[in-house]
Amino acid sequence: MSSDPEFAAAAERALCGLVTGLSRQIEEHVRERAATLGLTGPQATALRELTGPMTMRDLADRMSCEPSNATFVVDKLEKRGLVERRPHPQDRRAKQLVLTPDGTGLRARLLELLTKDSPLGALDQDEQDTLQGLLLRARSLH
C-alpha cells in the first residue's frame, strides 16, 4: 500500500464511487420492484425491514432514516391495512409495529421480487458474506 496521499485519495475516491453506484442500483431495483406492488421505495424498504414486531425507532434505524420519516411511511402502510400499531408489551409509552396478514402476504411477494435479478445476485453467498464483513468493518472504524 502506498503512503502517497494522492494515490490514497484516488483509491478512496474510486471505492466511494463503486459503493455509491451500487447503492443507487439497489435503490433503483427496490423502487422498480415496489412499483409493481403499488408501493413506493421507502414503503418497500419498511416492509422488507419489518422482520417482526418492532418500535418505530428500530424501524427507522433499519431504514437508515429519521423516526419522523419512518412514521410518514408507516402511516401510509397502516392506511393500506398492511401494518398495525400495537401497545408495546414492556413499555407503556411505546408502540410496536406489526404486519397484518395482508402485510405479511405482500412482504413475502416483495421479498421474492427483491431477490430476483438483485444487483447483489452476481455474488455467491460467500462473496456476499465477505462484502458484508468488509462493509461492517469499514463502518465500525468511525
PDB file of C-alpha atoms in Angstrom:
ATOM      1  CA  MET A   1       0.000   0.000   0.000  1.00  0.00           C
ATOM      2  CA  SER A   2       1.385   3.397  -0.947  1.00  0.00           C
ATOM      3  CA  SER A   3       1.786   6.224   1.563  1.00  0.00           C
ATOM      4  CA  ASP A   4       1.366   8.783  -1.238  1.00  0.00           C
ATOM      5  CA  PRO A   5      -1.674  10.935  -0.301  1.00  0.00           C
ATOM      6  CA  GLU A   6      -2.701  11.396  -3.960  1.00  0.00           C
ATOM      7  CA  PHE A   7      -2.677   7.643  -4.545  1.00  0.00           C
ATOM      8  CA  ALA A   8      -4.631   7.009  -1.330  1.00  0.00           C
ATOM      9  CA  ALA A   9      -7.168   9.718  -2.202  1.00  0.00           C
ATOM     10  CA  ALA A  10      -7.636   8.328  -5.716  1.00  0.00           C
ATOM     11  CA  ALA A  11      -8.136   4.803  -4.365  1.00  0.00           C
ATOM     12  CA  GLU A  12     -10.671   6.017  -1.800  1.00  0.00           C
ATOM     13  CA  ARG A  13     -12.476   8.099  -4.444  1.00  0.00           C
ATOM     14  CA  ALA A  14     -12.742   5.056  -6.720  1.00  0.00           C
ATOM     15  CA  LEU A  15     -14.037   2.861  -3.904  1.00  0.00           C
ATOM     16  CA  CYS A  16     -16.551   5.507  -2.811  1.00  0.00           C
ATOM     17  CA  GLY A  17     -17.768   5.731  -6.398  1.00  0.00           C
ATOM     18  CA  LEU A  18     -18.316   1.974  -6.521  1.00  0.00           C
ATOM     19  CA  VAL A  19     -20.182   1.914  -3.198  1.00  0.00           C
ATOM     20  CA  THR A  20     -22.335   4.877  -4.223  1.00  0.00           C
ATOM     21  CA  GLY A  21     -23.052   3.326  -7.615  1.00  0.00           C
ATOM     22  CA  LEU A  22     -24.044   0.012  -6.040  1.00  0.00           C
ATOM     23  CA  SER A  23     -26.271   1.825  -3.549  1.00  0.00           C
ATOM     24  CA  ARG A  24     -28.034   3.619  -6.412  1.00  0.00           C
ATOM     25  CA  GLN A  25     -28.501   0.341  -8.290  1.00  0.00           C
ATOM     26  CA  ILE A  26     -30.014  -1.286  -5.215  1.00  0.00           C
ATOM     27  CA  GLU A  27     -32.342   1.690  -4.599  1.00  0.00           C
ATOM     28  CA  GLU A  28     -33.491   1.635  -8.228  1.00  0.00           C
ATOM     29  CA  HIS A  29     -34.046  -2.126  -8.038  1.00  0.00           C
ATOM     30  CA  VAL A  30     -36.165  -1.675  -4.893  1.00  0.00           C
ATOM     31  CA  ARG A  31     -38.152   1.198  -6.461  1.00  0.00           C
ATOM     32  CA  GLU A  32     -38.893  -0.782  -9.627  1.00  0.00           C
ATOM     33  CA  ARG A  33     -39.985  -3.905  -7.756  1.00  0.00           C
ATOM     34  CA  ALA A  34     -42.000  -1.842  -5.251  1.00  0.00           C
ATOM     35  CA  ALA A  35     -43.879  -0.090  -8.040  1.00  0.00           C
ATOM     36  CA  THR A  36     -45.151  -3.429  -9.373  1.00  0.00           C
ATOM     37  CA  LEU A  37     -46.854  -3.909  -5.997  1.00  0.00           C
ATOM     38  CA  GLY A  38     -48.182  -0.360  -5.757  1.00  0.00           C
ATOM     39  CA  LEU A  39     -45.579   0.644  -3.165  1.00  0.00           C
ATOM     40  CA  THR A  40     -43.026   3.418  -3.012  1.00  0.00           C
ATOM     41  CA  GLY A  41     -39.364   2.602  -2.462  1.00  0.00           C
ATOM     42  CA  PRO A  42     -39.470   3.656   1.217  1.00  0.00           C
ATOM     43  CA  GLN A  43     -42.646   1.631   1.793  1.00  0.00           C
ATOM     44  CA  ALA A  44     -40.947  -1.424   0.294  1.00  0.00           C
ATOM     45  CA  THR A  45     -37.895  -0.829   2.452  1.00  0.00           C
ATOM     46  CA  ALA A  46     -40.089  -0.629   5.559  1.00  0.00           C
ATOM     47  CA  LEU A  47     -41.863  -3.879   4.671  1.00  0.00           C
ATOM     48  CA  ARG A  48     -38.544  -5.586   3.952  1.00  0.00           C
ATOM     49  CA  GLU A  49     -37.161  -4.475   7.321  1.00  0.00           C
ATOM     50  CA  LEU A  50     -40.264  -5.429   9.355  1.00  0.00           C
ATOM     51  CA  THR A  51     -38.972  -8.884  10.208  1.00  0.00           C
ATOM     52  CA  GLY A  52     -41.083  -8.985  13.367  1.00  0.00           C
ATOM     53  CA  PRO A  53     -42.684  -6.661  15.890  1.00  0.00           C
ATOM     54  CA  MET A  54     -40.514  -3.574  16.455  1.00  0.00           C
ATOM     55  CA  THR A  55     -40.703   0.022  17.548  1.00  0.00           C
ATOM     56  CA  MET A  56     -40.728   2.953  15.176  1.00  0.00           C
ATOM     57  CA  ARG A  57     -37.188   3.821  16.299  1.00  0.00           C
ATOM     58  CA  ASP A  58     -35.993   0.300  15.471  1.00  0.00           C
ATOM     59  CA  LEU A  59     -37.596   0.511  12.041  1.00  0.00           C
ATOM     60  CA  ALA A  60     -36.103   3.959  11.407  1.00  0.00           C
ATOM     61  CA  ASP A  61     -32.647   2.612  12.325  1.00  0.00           C
ATOM     62  CA  ARG A  62     -33.092  -0.294   9.920  1.00  0.00           C
ATOM     63  CA  MET A  63     -34.296   2.075   7.190  1.00  0.00           C
ATOM     64  CA  SER A  64     -31.394   4.485   7.880  1.00  0.00           C
ATOM     65  CA  CYS A  65     -33.767   7.406   8.302  1.00  0.00           C
ATOM     66  CA  GLU A  66     -35.200   9.691  10.948  1.00  0.00           C
ATOM     67  CA  PRO A  67     -38.123   8.364  13.010  1.00  0.00           C
ATOM     68  CA  SER A  68     -40.367  11.114  11.587  1.00  0.00           C
ATOM     69  CA  ASN A  69     -39.713   9.791   8.063  1.00  0.00           C
ATOM     70  CA  ALA A  70     -40.430   6.231   9.163  1.00  0.00           C
ATOM     71  CA  THR A  71     -43.660   7.463  10.784  1.00  0.00           C
ATOM     72  CA  PHE A  72     -44.774   9.009   7.485  1.00  0.00           C
ATOM     73  CA  VAL A  73     -44.092   5.726   5.654  1.00  0.00           C
ATOM     74  CA  VAL A  74     -45.818   3.621   8.319  1.00  0.00           C
ATOM     75  CA  ASP A  75     -48.851   5.921   8.256  1.00  0.00           C
ATOM     76  CA  LYS A  76     -49.274   5.110   4.555  1.00  0.00           C
ATOM     77  CA  LEU A  77     -48.807   1.368   5.156  1.00  0.00           C
ATOM     78  CA  GLU A  78     -51.279   1.480   8.017  1.00  0.00           C
ATOM     79  CA  LYS A  79     -53.895   3.187   5.811  1.00  0.00           C
ATOM     80  CA  ARG A  80     -53.499   0.307   3.349  1.00  0.00           C
ATOM     81  CA  GLY A  81     -54.075  -2.217   6.121  1.00  0.00           C
ATOM     82  CA  LEU A  82     -50.563  -3.641   5.923  1.00  0.00           C
ATOM     83  CA  VAL A  83     -49.232  -2.581   9.341  1.00  0.00           C
ATOM     84  CA  GLU A  84     -50.782  -2.082  12.769  1.00  0.00           C
ATOM     85  CA  ARG A  85     -49.520  -0.145  15.783  1.00  0.00           C
ATOM     86  CA  ARG A  86     -49.992  -2.131  18.978  1.00  0.00           C
ATOM     87  CA  PRO A  87     -49.118  -1.404  22.602  1.00  0.00           C
ATOM     88  CA  HIS A  88     -45.553  -2.429  23.446  1.00  0.00           C
ATOM     89  CA  PRO A  89     -45.593  -5.355  25.898  1.00  0.00           C
ATOM     90  CA  GLN A  90     -42.863  -3.895  28.155  1.00  0.00           C
ATOM     91  CA  ASP A  91     -43.032  -0.127  27.563  1.00  0.00           C
ATOM     92  CA  ARG A  92     -46.369   1.647  28.078  1.00  0.00           C
ATOM     93  CA  ARG A  93     -45.091   4.731  26.232  1.00  0.00           C
ATOM     94  CA  ALA A  94     -44.105   2.855  23.080  1.00  0.00           C
ATOM     95  CA  LYS A  95     -45.985   1.180  20.272  1.00  0.00           C
ATOM     96  CA  GLN A  96     -44.933  -1.860  18.320  1.00  0.00           C
ATOM     97  CA  LEU A  97     -45.319  -2.131  14.584  1.00  0.00           C
ATOM     98  CA  VAL A  98     -46.765  -5.441  13.466  1.00  0.00           C
ATOM     99  CA  LEU A  99     -47.575  -6.673   9.979  1.00  0.00           C
ATOM    100  CA  THR A 100     -51.195  -7.575   9.335  1.00  0.00           C
ATOM    101  CA  PRO A 101     -51.979 -10.791   7.431  1.00  0.00           C
ATOM    102  CA  ASP A 102     -52.231  -8.702   4.237  1.00  0.00           C
ATOM    103  CA  GLY A 103     -48.896  -7.076   5.093  1.00  0.00           C
ATOM    104  CA  THR A 104     -47.274 -10.454   5.673  1.00  0.00           C
ATOM    105  CA  GLY A 105     -48.507 -11.692   2.295  1.00  0.00           C
ATOM    106  CA  LEU A 106     -47.371  -8.574   0.451  1.00  0.00           C
ATOM    107  CA  ARG A 107     -43.990  -8.692   2.209  1.00  0.00           C
ATOM    108  CA  ALA A 108     -43.488 -12.288   1.028  1.00  0.00           C
ATOM    109  CA  ARG A 109     -44.223 -11.272  -2.574  1.00  0.00           C
ATOM    110  CA  LEU A 110     -41.910  -8.277  -2.208  1.00  0.00           C
ATOM    111  CA  LEU A 111     -39.032 -10.405  -0.919  1.00  0.00           C
ATOM    112  CA  GLU A 112     -39.404 -12.732  -3.907  1.00  0.00           C
ATOM    113  CA  LEU A 113     -39.254  -9.756  -6.279  1.00  0.00           C
ATOM    114  CA  LEU A 114     -36.308  -8.137  -4.491  1.00  0.00           C
ATOM    115  CA  THR A 115     -34.145 -11.249  -4.670  1.00  0.00           C
ATOM    116  CA  LYS A 116     -34.874 -11.774  -8.360  1.00  0.00           C
ATOM    117  CA  ASP A 117     -32.206 -10.082 -10.507  1.00  0.00           C
ATOM    118  CA  SER A 118     -30.816  -8.252  -7.475  1.00  0.00           C
ATOM    119  CA  PRO A 119     -27.680  -6.162  -8.049  1.00  0.00           C
ATOM    120  CA  LEU A 120     -26.072  -8.384  -5.412  1.00  0.00           C
ATOM    121  CA  GLY A 121     -27.238 -11.536  -7.168  1.00  0.00           C
ATOM    122  CA  ALA A 122     -23.992 -11.790  -9.134  1.00  0.00           C
ATOM    123  CA  LEU A 123     -22.225 -12.568  -5.848  1.00  0.00           C
ATOM    124  CA  ASP A 124     -22.497 -16.025  -4.305  1.00  0.00           C
ATOM    125  CA  GLN A 125     -23.318 -16.333  -0.597  1.00  0.00           C
ATOM    126  CA  ASP A 126     -19.654 -16.458   0.473  1.00  0.00           C
ATOM    127  CA  GLU A 127     -18.912 -13.308  -1.536  1.00  0.00           C
ATOM    128  CA  GLN A 128     -21.946 -11.539  -0.057  1.00  0.00           C
ATOM    129  CA  ASP A 129     -20.810 -12.543   3.444  1.00  0.00           C
ATOM    130  CA  THR A 130     -17.304 -11.239   2.724  1.00  0.00           C
ATOM    131  CA  LEU A 131     -18.656  -7.952   1.360  1.00  0.00           C
ATOM    132  CA  GLN A 132     -20.922  -7.571   4.379  1.00  0.00           C
ATOM    133  CA  GLY A 133     -17.997  -8.191   6.723  1.00  0.00           C
ATOM    134  CA  LEU A 134     -15.806  -5.659   4.948  1.00  0.00           C
ATOM    135  CA  LEU A 135     -18.520  -3.002   4.927  1.00  0.00           C
ATOM    136  CA  LEU A 136     -19.265  -3.574   8.624  1.00  0.00           C
ATOM    137  CA  ARG A 137     -15.560  -3.297   9.424  1.00  0.00           C
ATOM    138  CA  ALA A 138     -15.214  -0.085   7.407  1.00  0.00           C
ATOM    139  CA  ARG A 139     -18.286   1.375   9.123  1.00  0.00           C
ATOM    140  CA  SER A 140     -17.046   0.499  12.605  1.00  0.00           C
ATOM    141  CA  LEU A 141     -13.785   2.369  12.085  1.00  0.00           C
ATOM    142  CA  HIS A 142     -15.615   5.674  12.523  1.00  0.00           C
TER     143      HIS A 142
END
